[in-house]
């Protein structure tokens, strides 16, 4: 170890301050142990000399790091990049490919290939968003880089940031929003950063990384990823800003660029909740909300970012209208799935319940249940009136299939409810959200 630790680090088997070490293990249990040894973790806890980390590149190309990175890439799966090499093809000669990557990284000759751009529909919208798919080899190296760098920023990331962070997720962010609303912070600055991932300024982003990382090899590698080409059909170009959505390293870079804003808002006494580029600031008065909105405009402009002029707004959450955040709609003390979230569910159900669908009813229900159950699990904190209309609509779709099979057209309605009552679908194992919610409420209240 060189400059990583300025504090004394207990040797293995040391017994002093065991409670502190237990807390450390709880906090850092997710890090890759082949990289983040006890001494390295102690440096995270106590800080490093000069506040910047040296000698990191050798940890990126270390054999155990690349092996750990490959295992994560293999588990995540995904499509092939521009070289058309699949996960299975890489796996067939993984040892040789990892050795080649190690040699290239060590010699400084590694260069990432272009990312393959695909356009995917935004759920519930006519728009599409670009997704960049790196090659498997590049995903391995990016993952290795993330394994080395992520703990450095996790040591200082603000409490109110929840997206793409170990041990945190959407439900934690939603719970915090609800707590703040219940506590009287009902004036909401609903923030939309226009094209955030595609507009991150490369120079400012690298400067932010340099605040904590002094290893030139790591910085050059990050710059190579930011400038790697994009292949969209037959067209190829090199971006001068942004970080590709779909790249392994992008969420970390997106988080670290907005982290100073999180800290500034907290230092000024403002309550914010951020999940990647989804941000809400919850204020106690309209005046505070207006001041925060002005500050956000100024901060974004100073960092080369722009607030969406139509989607960024002030909301009084006690009045009709409310606001959406992470798929939920919050309004007048209640929350339920946003219109977009409900459209997403309906689109998925429609795809599995077309009137000419093949297979038995049991087979159709078997394919439908995981979709509906998964959606319910995310939105189960919604108001109780959410479920019955959706359950009824799903059963209508199934009755329409059964009508079709009898040679009758139209949607399932009227006498169809007598021929195929709700109990009929329950007997075929159909998951119903209203029943699941009722059972959850009974369990909470101690009734059976």
Short mmCIF file of C-alpha atoms in Angstrom, two decimals:
data_model
loop_
_atom_site.label_atom_id
_atom_site.label_comp_id
_atom_site.label_asym_id
_atom_site.label_seq_id
_atom_site.Cartn_x
_atom_site.Cartn_y
_atom_site.Cartn_z
CA UNK A 1 0.00 0.00 0.00
CA UNK A 2 1.26 3.48 -0.87
CA UNK A 3 -0.79 6.59 -0.08
CA UNK A 4 -4.08 4.79 0.57
CA UNK A 5 -4.12 4.89 4.36
CA UNK A 6 -2.81 7.52 6.68
CA UNK A 7 -4.50 6.07 9.76
CA UNK A 8 -3.31 3.08 11.74
CA UNK A 9 -5.04 -0.10 10.66
CA UNK A 10 -5.58 -3.05 13.05
CA UNK A 11 -4.04 -6.33 11.97
CA UNK A 12 -6.22 -9.39 11.51
CA UNK A 13 -7.25 -10.73 14.91
CA UNK A 14 -7.01 -7.36 16.67
CA UNK A 15 -9.63 -6.93 19.37
CA UNK A 16 -9.75 -3.19 20.12
CA UNK A 17 -12.89 -1.30 19.19
CA UNK A 18 -14.59 -4.43 17.89
CA UNK A 19 -17.95 -2.69 17.72
CA UNK A 20 -16.56 -0.13 15.26
CA UNK A 21 -15.16 -2.92 13.09
CA UNK A 22 -18.52 -4.72 13.12
CA UNK A 23 -20.22 -1.54 11.93
CA UNK A 24 -17.60 -1.23 9.21
CA UNK A 25 -18.26 -4.80 8.06
CA UNK A 26 -21.99 -4.05 7.91
CA UNK A 27 -21.35 -0.98 5.80
CA UNK A 28 -18.74 -2.40 3.45
CA UNK A 29 -19.78 -6.02 3.19
CA UNK A 30 -20.72 -5.51 -0.47
CA UNK A 31 -17.25 -4.49 -1.70
CA UNK A 32 -15.06 -6.90 -3.66
CA UNK A 33 -12.74 -8.36 -0.99
CA UNK A 34 -9.91 -9.11 -3.42
CA UNK A 35 -9.61 -5.34 -3.99
CA UNK A 36 -10.87 -3.77 -0.81
CA UNK A 37 -8.81 -5.42 1.88
CA UNK A 38 -9.11 -4.46 5.54
CA UNK A 39 -6.43 -1.83 5.12
CA UNK A 40 -8.15 -0.35 2.07
CA UNK A 41 -11.51 -0.25 3.82
CA UNK A 42 -9.90 1.47 6.79
CA UNK A 43 -8.67 4.12 4.36
CA UNK A 44 -12.25 4.61 3.17
CA UNK A 45 -13.35 5.15 6.75
CA UNK A 46 -10.57 7.50 7.82
CA UNK A 47 -9.68 9.24 4.56
CA UNK A 48 -6.51 9.25 2.49
CA UNK A 49 -3.59 11.63 2.50
CA UNK A 50 -4.46 14.65 0.36
CA UNK A 51 -7.99 13.32 -0.21
CA UNK A 52 -7.00 11.62 -3.49
CA UNK A 53 -6.39 7.98 -4.36
CA UNK A 54 -3.27 6.75 -6.15
CA UNK A 55 -2.19 3.29 -7.38
CA UNK A 56 -5.60 2.10 -8.53
CA UNK A 57 -4.95 0.90 -12.09
CA UNK A 58 -3.05 -2.17 -10.91
CA UNK A 59 -6.20 -3.14 -9.00
CA UNK A 60 -8.30 -2.79 -12.17
CA UNK A 61 -6.16 -5.18 -14.22
CA UNK A 62 -5.47 -7.61 -11.38
CA UNK A 63 -6.50 -11.14 -12.36
CA UNK A 64 -8.89 -11.57 -9.42
CA UNK A 65 -10.60 -8.26 -10.21
CA UNK A 66 -11.17 -9.20 -13.85
CA UNK A 67 -12.44 -12.63 -12.80
CA UNK A 68 -14.88 -11.07 -10.33
CA UNK A 69 -15.98 -8.58 -13.00
CA UNK A 70 -16.54 -11.33 -15.57
CA UNK A 71 -18.66 -13.30 -13.11
CA UNK A 72 -20.94 -10.28 -12.65
CA UNK A 73 -21.18 -9.67 -16.40
CA UNK A 74 -21.98 -13.34 -16.96
CA UNK A 75 -24.77 -13.26 -14.35
CA UNK A 76 -26.27 -10.09 -15.80
CA UNK A 77 -26.39 -11.50 -19.33
CA UNK A 78 -27.36 -9.10 -22.08
CA UNK A 79 -26.91 -8.74 -25.81
CA UNK A 80 -23.75 -8.77 -27.89
CA UNK A 81 -22.02 -5.52 -28.83
CA UNK A 82 -20.64 -4.40 -32.18
CA UNK A 83 -18.28 -7.41 -32.34
CA UNK A 84 -21.32 -9.75 -32.12
CA UNK A 85 -19.64 -11.79 -29.38
CA UNK A 86 -22.23 -13.23 -27.00
CA UNK A 87 -21.89 -14.03 -23.32
CA UNK A 88 -21.72 -17.74 -24.18
CA UNK A 89 -19.00 -17.18 -26.78
CA UNK A 90 -16.90 -15.23 -24.27
CA UNK A 91 -17.50 -17.89 -21.61
CA UNK A 92 -16.16 -20.61 -23.92
CA UNK A 93 -12.70 -18.99 -23.82
CA UNK A 94 -13.03 -16.76 -20.79
CA UNK A 95 -9.60 -17.51 -19.35
CA UNK A 96 -7.83 -16.55 -22.58
CA UNK A 97 -9.89 -13.38 -23.03
CA UNK A 98 -9.27 -12.27 -19.45
CA UNK A 99 -5.54 -12.81 -19.90
CA UNK A 100 -5.62 -10.70 -23.07
CA UNK A 101 -7.55 -7.93 -21.32
CA UNK A 102 -5.12 -7.98 -18.40
CA UNK A 103 -2.13 -7.69 -20.71
CA UNK A 104 -3.67 -4.83 -22.70
CA UNK A 105 -4.70 -2.92 -19.57
CA UNK A 106 -1.31 -3.42 -17.99
CA UNK A 107 0.51 -2.24 -21.12
CA UNK A 108 -1.84 0.70 -21.64
CA UNK A 109 -2.88 -0.54 -25.10
CA UNK A 110 -6.50 -1.40 -24.29
CA UNK A 111 -9.04 0.61 -26.30
CA UNK A 112 -12.80 0.15 -25.94
CA UNK A 113 -14.80 -0.59 -29.07
CA UNK A 114 -17.83 1.42 -30.18
CA UNK A 115 -21.11 0.85 -28.35
CA UNK A 116 -24.02 -0.53 -30.33
CA UNK A 117 -26.96 1.85 -30.07
CA UNK A 118 -30.48 0.45 -29.94
CA UNK A 119 -33.68 2.39 -29.45
CA UNK A 120 -36.16 1.06 -26.92
CA UNK A 121 -39.67 2.37 -26.27
CA UNK A 122 -40.25 4.41 -23.15
CA UNK A 123 -42.93 2.49 -21.21
CA UNK A 124 -46.30 4.10 -21.65
CA UNK A 125 -45.00 6.69 -24.14
CA UNK A 126 -44.64 7.08 -27.88
CA UNK A 127 -41.04 8.26 -27.42
CA UNK A 128 -38.02 5.97 -27.54
CA UNK A 129 -34.78 6.27 -25.62
CA UNK A 130 -31.29 5.31 -26.77
CA UNK A 131 -29.48 2.43 -25.11
CA UNK A 132 -25.78 1.84 -25.68
CA UNK A 133 -24.63 -1.79 -25.59
CA UNK A 134 -20.86 -2.23 -25.07
CA UNK A 135 -19.08 -5.42 -26.11
CA UNK A 136 -18.79 -8.15 -23.50
CA UNK A 137 -15.05 -7.43 -23.17
CA UNK A 138 -15.72 -3.75 -22.53
CA UNK A 139 -18.43 -4.62 -20.00
CA UNK A 140 -15.90 -6.74 -18.12
CA UNK A 141 -13.37 -3.90 -17.96
CA UNK A 142 -16.02 -1.34 -17.02
CA UNK A 143 -17.22 -3.63 -14.24
CA UNK A 144 -13.65 -4.04 -12.97
CA UNK A 145 -13.28 -0.25 -12.99
CA UNK A 146 -16.56 0.12 -11.09
CA UNK A 147 -15.47 -2.45 -8.49
CA UNK A 148 -12.38 -0.34 -7.82
CA UNK A 149 -13.95 3.13 -7.92
CA UNK A 150 -17.43 2.77 -6.44
CA UNK A 151 -16.42 2.47 -2.77
CA UNK A 152 -14.42 5.71 -3.01
CA UNK A 153 -17.58 7.68 -3.73
CA UNK A 154 -19.84 5.55 -1.56
CA UNK A 155 -17.76 6.77 1.38
CA UNK A 156 -19.02 10.31 0.80
CA UNK A 157 -22.27 10.13 -1.19
CA UNK A 158 -25.10 12.09 0.40
CA UNK A 159 -27.79 10.32 2.42
CA UNK A 160 -30.60 11.55 0.16
CA UNK A 161 -29.24 9.76 -2.94
CA UNK A 162 -30.83 6.34 -3.52
CA UNK A 163 -30.31 5.28 -7.13
CA UNK A 164 -27.85 2.56 -8.17
CA UNK A 165 -26.27 2.39 -4.74
CA UNK A 166 -25.50 -0.73 -2.68
CA UNK A 167 -28.22 -1.55 -0.16
CA UNK A 168 -30.55 1.16 -1.43
CA UNK A 169 -33.38 1.25 -3.90
CA UNK A 170 -36.63 2.74 -5.12
CA UNK A 171 -38.64 1.68 -2.09
CA UNK A 172 -36.25 3.48 0.26
CA UNK A 173 -36.59 6.67 -1.78
CA UNK A 174 -40.38 6.38 -1.90
CA UNK A 175 -40.55 5.79 1.84
CA UNK A 176 -38.51 8.94 2.45
CA UNK A 177 -40.76 11.02 0.19
CA UNK A 178 -43.80 9.80 2.10
CA UNK A 179 -42.16 10.60 5.44
CA UNK A 180 -41.42 14.16 4.34
CA UNK A 181 -44.95 14.67 3.01
CA UNK A 182 -46.43 13.33 6.24
CA UNK A 183 -44.15 15.69 8.15
CA UNK A 184 -45.57 18.76 6.41
CA UNK A 185 -43.11 19.27 3.54
CA UNK A 186 -45.86 19.40 0.94
CA UNK A 187 -44.53 22.04 -1.46
CA UNK A 188 -42.58 19.99 -4.00
CA UNK A 189 -40.01 21.04 -6.57
CA UNK A 190 -40.52 18.33 -9.19
CA UNK A 191 -37.23 18.34 -11.14
CA UNK A 192 -36.58 17.08 -14.65
CA UNK A 193 -33.01 17.43 -15.98
CA UNK A 194 -33.29 17.57 -19.73
CA UNK A 195 -31.40 14.68 -21.38
CA UNK A 196 -29.21 14.19 -18.32
CA UNK A 197 -27.19 11.12 -19.32
CA UNK A 198 -26.73 12.40 -22.87
CA UNK A 199 -25.65 15.90 -21.84
CA UNK A 200 -23.08 15.31 -19.09
CA UNK A 201 -20.09 17.53 -19.97
CA UNK A 202 -16.98 15.37 -20.30
CA UNK A 203 -14.49 17.95 -19.06
CA UNK A 204 -16.42 18.84 -15.92
CA UNK A 205 -17.17 15.16 -15.26
CA UNK A 206 -13.50 14.16 -15.39
CA UNK A 207 -12.63 17.16 -13.20
CA UNK A 208 -15.12 15.85 -10.64
CA UNK A 209 -13.48 12.42 -10.75
CA UNK A 210 -10.04 14.02 -10.30
CA UNK A 211 -11.16 15.43 -6.95
CA UNK A 212 -10.76 11.90 -5.57
CA UNK A 213 -8.64 9.98 -8.11
CA UNK A 214 -5.07 10.87 -9.10
CA UNK A 215 -4.21 7.69 -11.01
CA UNK A 216 -3.62 8.77 -14.61
CA UNK A 217 -4.24 5.28 -15.96
CA UNK A 218 -7.72 5.22 -14.44
CA UNK A 219 -8.49 8.72 -15.69
CA UNK A 220 -7.37 7.84 -19.21
CA UNK A 221 -9.55 4.74 -19.12
CA UNK A 222 -12.60 6.76 -18.08
CA UNK A 223 -11.93 9.31 -20.80
CA UNK A 224 -11.68 6.50 -23.34
CA UNK A 225 -15.14 5.29 -22.34
CA UNK A 226 -16.61 8.77 -22.55
CA UNK A 227 -15.21 9.21 -26.05
CA UNK A 228 -15.80 5.72 -27.42
CA UNK A 229 -17.69 5.62 -30.69
CA UNK A 230 -21.40 4.97 -31.12
CA UNK A 231 -22.68 2.70 -33.90
CA UNK A 232 -26.34 3.28 -34.82
CA UNK A 233 -27.19 1.10 -37.80
CA UNK A 234 -24.63 2.03 -40.45
CA UNK A 235 -23.85 5.41 -38.90
CA UNK A 236 -20.94 5.82 -36.47
CA UNK A 237 -19.78 8.89 -34.58
CA UNK A 238 -17.87 9.95 -31.48
CA UNK A 239 -19.88 11.84 -28.83
CA UNK A 240 -18.47 15.01 -27.29
CA UNK A 241 -20.72 14.86 -24.22
CA UNK A 242 -22.81 12.39 -22.25
CA UNK A 243 -22.30 8.89 -20.93
CA UNK A 244 -24.12 5.99 -22.65
CA UNK A 245 -27.23 4.65 -20.95
CA UNK A 246 -26.50 0.95 -20.73
CA UNK A 247 -22.81 1.29 -19.91
CA UNK A 248 -21.84 -0.35 -16.62
CA UNK A 249 -19.97 2.71 -15.37
CA UNK A 250 -22.63 5.30 -16.32
CA UNK A 251 -24.79 5.17 -13.15
CA UNK A 252 -21.75 5.79 -10.93
CA UNK A 253 -20.63 8.72 -13.07
CA UNK A 254 -24.16 10.14 -13.09
CA UNK A 255 -24.34 9.90 -9.29
CA UNK A 256 -20.97 11.48 -8.57
CA UNK A 257 -21.72 14.43 -10.86
CA UNK A 258 -24.90 15.33 -8.92
CA UNK A 259 -23.52 14.51 -5.48
CA UNK A 260 -22.27 18.08 -4.82
CA UNK A 261 -25.83 19.30 -5.38
CA UNK A 262 -27.14 16.80 -2.83
CA UNK A 263 -24.69 18.12 -0.24
CA UNK A 264 -25.40 21.77 -1.02
CA UNK A 265 -29.15 21.29 -0.63
CA UNK A 266 -28.65 19.47 2.68
CA UNK A 267 -26.25 22.11 4.02
CA UNK A 268 -28.85 24.79 3.28
CA UNK A 269 -31.53 22.86 5.15
CA UNK A 270 -33.51 21.64 2.13
CA UNK A 271 -34.99 18.13 2.04
CA UNK A 272 -34.36 16.35 -1.23
CA UNK A 273 -34.74 12.80 -2.51
CA UNK A 274 -32.81 11.74 -5.60
CA UNK A 275 -32.78 8.52 -7.58
CA UNK A 276 -30.15 8.93 -10.34
CA UNK A 277 -31.50 11.90 -12.32
CA UNK A 278 -34.99 11.76 -10.77
CA UNK A 279 -35.07 14.48 -8.12
CA UNK A 280 -37.70 16.04 -5.87
CA UNK A 281 -37.11 18.70 -3.22
CA UNK A 282 -39.81 18.82 -0.54
CA UNK A 283 -40.33 22.18 1.12
CA UNK A 284 -42.55 23.50 3.88
CA UNK A 285 -43.61 26.69 2.09
CA UNK A 286 -44.18 27.95 -1.43
CA UNK A 287 -41.56 30.63 -0.85
CA UNK A 288 -38.91 28.04 0.02
CA UNK A 289 -39.85 25.99 -3.04
CA UNK A 290 -39.49 29.03 -5.32
CA UNK A 291 -36.07 29.81 -3.85
CA UNK A 292 -34.95 26.19 -4.34
CA UNK A 293 -36.12 26.19 -7.95
CA UNK A 294 -34.08 29.31 -8.67
CA UNK A 295 -31.03 27.77 -7.01
CA UNK A 296 -31.44 24.62 -9.08
CA UNK A 297 -31.58 26.61 -12.32
CA UNK A 298 -28.37 28.42 -11.40
CA UNK A 299 -26.60 25.25 -10.25
CA UNK A 300 -27.53 23.32 -13.39
CA UNK A 301 -26.39 26.18 -15.63
CA UNK A 302 -23.03 26.29 -13.84
CA UNK A 303 -22.59 22.56 -14.50
CA UNK A 304 -23.60 22.53 -18.16
CA UNK A 305 -27.08 21.09 -17.50
CA UNK A 306 -30.59 22.38 -18.22
CA UNK A 307 -33.88 21.91 -16.38
CA UNK A 308 -36.71 20.86 -18.66
CA UNK A 309 -38.85 24.02 -18.98
CA UNK A 310 -42.18 22.17 -19.02
CA UNK A 311 -41.59 19.13 -16.85
CA UNK A 312 -39.85 20.97 -13.99
CA UNK A 313 -42.51 22.57 -11.81
CA UNK A 314 -43.70 23.53 -8.33
CA UNK A 315 -46.47 21.39 -6.86
CA UNK A 316 -48.67 21.79 -3.81
CA UNK A 317 -49.14 18.13 -2.91
CA UNK A 318 -52.21 18.94 -0.76
CA UNK A 319 -54.12 20.08 -3.86
CA UNK A 320 -55.46 18.14 -6.86
CA UNK A 321 -52.77 17.38 -9.44
CA UNK A 322 -49.95 16.07 -7.30
CA UNK A 323 -46.68 14.75 -8.74
CA UNK A 324 -45.14 11.51 -10.00
CA UNK A 325 -41.97 9.97 -8.62
CA UNK A 326 -40.48 6.55 -9.41
CA UNK A 327 -43.72 5.25 -10.86
CA UNK A 328 -46.00 6.43 -8.04
CA UNK A 329 -48.38 9.38 -8.05
CA UNK A 330 -48.53 11.40 -4.82
CA UNK A 331 -51.56 13.58 -4.15
CA UNK A 332 -53.45 14.85 -1.08
CA UNK A 333 -51.85 12.43 1.37
CA UNK A 334 -52.30 9.36 -0.80
CA UNK A 335 -50.28 7.54 -3.40
CA UNK A 336 -51.10 5.19 -6.21
CA UNK A 337 -49.53 4.06 -9.51
CA UNK A 338 -48.96 6.88 -11.97
CA UNK A 339 -50.91 6.87 -15.22
CA UNK A 340 -47.76 5.85 -17.03
CA UNK A 341 -47.19 2.93 -14.65
CA UNK A 342 -50.75 1.75 -15.14
CA UNK A 343 -50.34 1.97 -18.93
CA UNK A 344 -47.21 -0.15 -18.66
CA UNK A 345 -49.13 -2.86 -16.84
CA UNK A 346 -52.02 -2.77 -19.31
CA UNK A 347 -49.63 -3.05 -22.26
CA UNK A 348 -47.98 -6.13 -20.75
CA UNK A 349 -51.33 -7.73 -19.92
CA UNK A 350 -52.69 -7.05 -23.41
CA UNK A 351 -49.66 -8.77 -24.94
CA UNK A 352 -50.49 -11.95 -23.00
CA UNK A 353 -54.29 -11.86 -23.34
CA UNK A 354 -54.95 -11.36 -27.04
CA UNK A 355 -58.31 -12.85 -28.02
CA UNK A 356 -56.73 -15.36 -30.35
CA UNK A 357 -54.14 -16.37 -27.75
CA UNK A 358 -53.20 -20.04 -27.92
CA UNK A 359 -52.90 -22.39 -25.00
CA UNK A 360 -55.25 -23.35 -22.22
CA UNK A 361 -56.63 -20.86 -19.71
CA UNK A 362 -54.27 -22.35 -17.12
CA UNK A 363 -51.32 -21.65 -19.40
CA UNK A 364 -52.43 -18.07 -20.06
CA UNK A 365 -52.96 -17.46 -16.34
CA UNK A 366 -49.55 -19.03 -15.63
CA UNK A 367 -47.87 -16.51 -17.94
CA UNK A 368 -49.96 -13.60 -16.69
CA UNK A 369 -49.50 -14.12 -12.95
CA UNK A 370 -45.77 -13.24 -12.72
CA UNK A 371 -46.41 -9.94 -14.54
CA UNK A 372 -49.32 -8.92 -12.33
CA UNK A 373 -47.72 -10.17 -9.10
CA UNK A 374 -44.45 -8.35 -9.81
CA UNK A 375 -46.31 -5.11 -10.57
CA UNK A 376 -48.36 -5.46 -7.41
CA UNK A 377 -45.28 -6.08 -5.26
CA UNK A 378 -43.80 -2.75 -6.33
CA UNK A 379 -47.05 -0.79 -5.98
CA UNK A 380 -48.56 -2.53 -2.95
CA UNK A 381 -48.25 0.64 -0.85
CA UNK A 382 -50.91 2.24 -3.06
CA UNK A 383 -54.32 3.37 -1.86
CA UNK A 384 -56.81 0.54 -1.44
CA UNK A 385 -59.03 1.73 -4.33
CA UNK A 386 -56.26 0.94 -6.82
CA UNK A 387 -56.78 -2.77 -7.18
CA UNK A 388 -60.39 -3.68 -7.93
CA UNK A 389 -60.68 -1.79 -11.28
CA UNK A 390 -57.47 -3.37 -12.57
CA UNK A 391 -58.48 -6.87 -11.45
CA UNK A 392 -61.85 -6.42 -13.17
CA UNK A 393 -60.19 -5.29 -16.38
CA UNK A 394 -57.85 -8.31 -16.40
CA UNK A 395 -60.77 -10.69 -15.93
CA UNK A 396 -62.58 -8.89 -18.77
CA UNK A 397 -59.60 -9.64 -21.01
CA UNK A 398 -59.76 -13.32 -20.08
CA UNK A 399 -63.55 -13.49 -20.60
CA UNK A 400 -63.03 -11.98 -24.06
CA UNK A 401 -60.69 -14.86 -24.93
CA UNK A 402 -63.28 -17.40 -23.75
CA UNK A 403 -66.04 -15.64 -25.75
CA UNK A 404 -63.86 -15.81 -28.86
CA UNK A 405 -63.34 -19.52 -28.39
CA UNK A 406 -67.12 -19.93 -28.38
CA UNK A 407 -67.32 -18.10 -31.68
CA UNK A 408 -68.64 -14.86 -30.17
CA UNK A 409 -67.12 -11.44 -30.78
CA UNK A 410 -66.76 -8.50 -28.44
CA UNK A 411 -65.50 -7.97 -24.91
CA UNK A 412 -66.40 -10.14 -21.96
CA UNK A 413 -69.42 -8.53 -20.27
CA UNK A 414 -73.03 -9.01 -19.18
CA UNK A 415 -73.96 -12.69 -19.00
CA UNK A 416 -70.29 -13.64 -19.31
CA UNK A 417 -69.95 -12.76 -15.62
CA UNK A 418 -72.51 -15.49 -14.86
CA UNK A 419 -70.90 -18.08 -17.11
CA UNK A 420 -67.39 -17.25 -15.89
CA UNK A 421 -67.68 -15.63 -12.45
CA UNK A 422 -64.70 -14.32 -10.52
CA UNK A 423 -64.52 -17.62 -8.62
CA UNK A 424 -63.97 -19.41 -11.93
CA UNK A 425 -60.70 -17.55 -12.52
CA UNK A 426 -59.69 -17.94 -8.89
CA UNK A 427 -60.09 -21.71 -9.33
CA UNK A 428 -57.65 -21.47 -12.26
CA UNK A 429 -55.14 -19.76 -9.98
CA UNK A 430 -55.44 -16.17 -11.24
CA UNK A 431 -53.55 -13.77 -8.97
CA UNK A 432 -55.78 -10.88 -7.94
CA UNK A 433 -54.31 -7.72 -6.48
CA UNK A 434 -57.35 -6.86 -4.36
CA UNK A 435 -57.16 -10.23 -2.59
CA UNK A 436 -53.42 -9.91 -2.04
CA UNK A 437 -53.86 -6.41 -0.62
CA UNK A 438 -56.72 -7.54 1.64
CA UNK A 439 -54.61 -10.38 3.03
CA UNK A 440 -51.68 -8.00 3.61
CA UNK A 441 -53.91 -5.61 5.56
CA UNK A 442 -55.31 -8.45 7.65
CA UNK A 443 -51.80 -9.68 8.41
CA UNK A 444 -50.78 -6.20 9.57
CA UNK A 445 -53.79 -5.83 11.82
CA UNK A 446 -53.36 -9.29 13.30
CA UNK A 447 -56.57 -10.72 11.89
CA UNK A 448 -56.82 -13.97 10.03
#
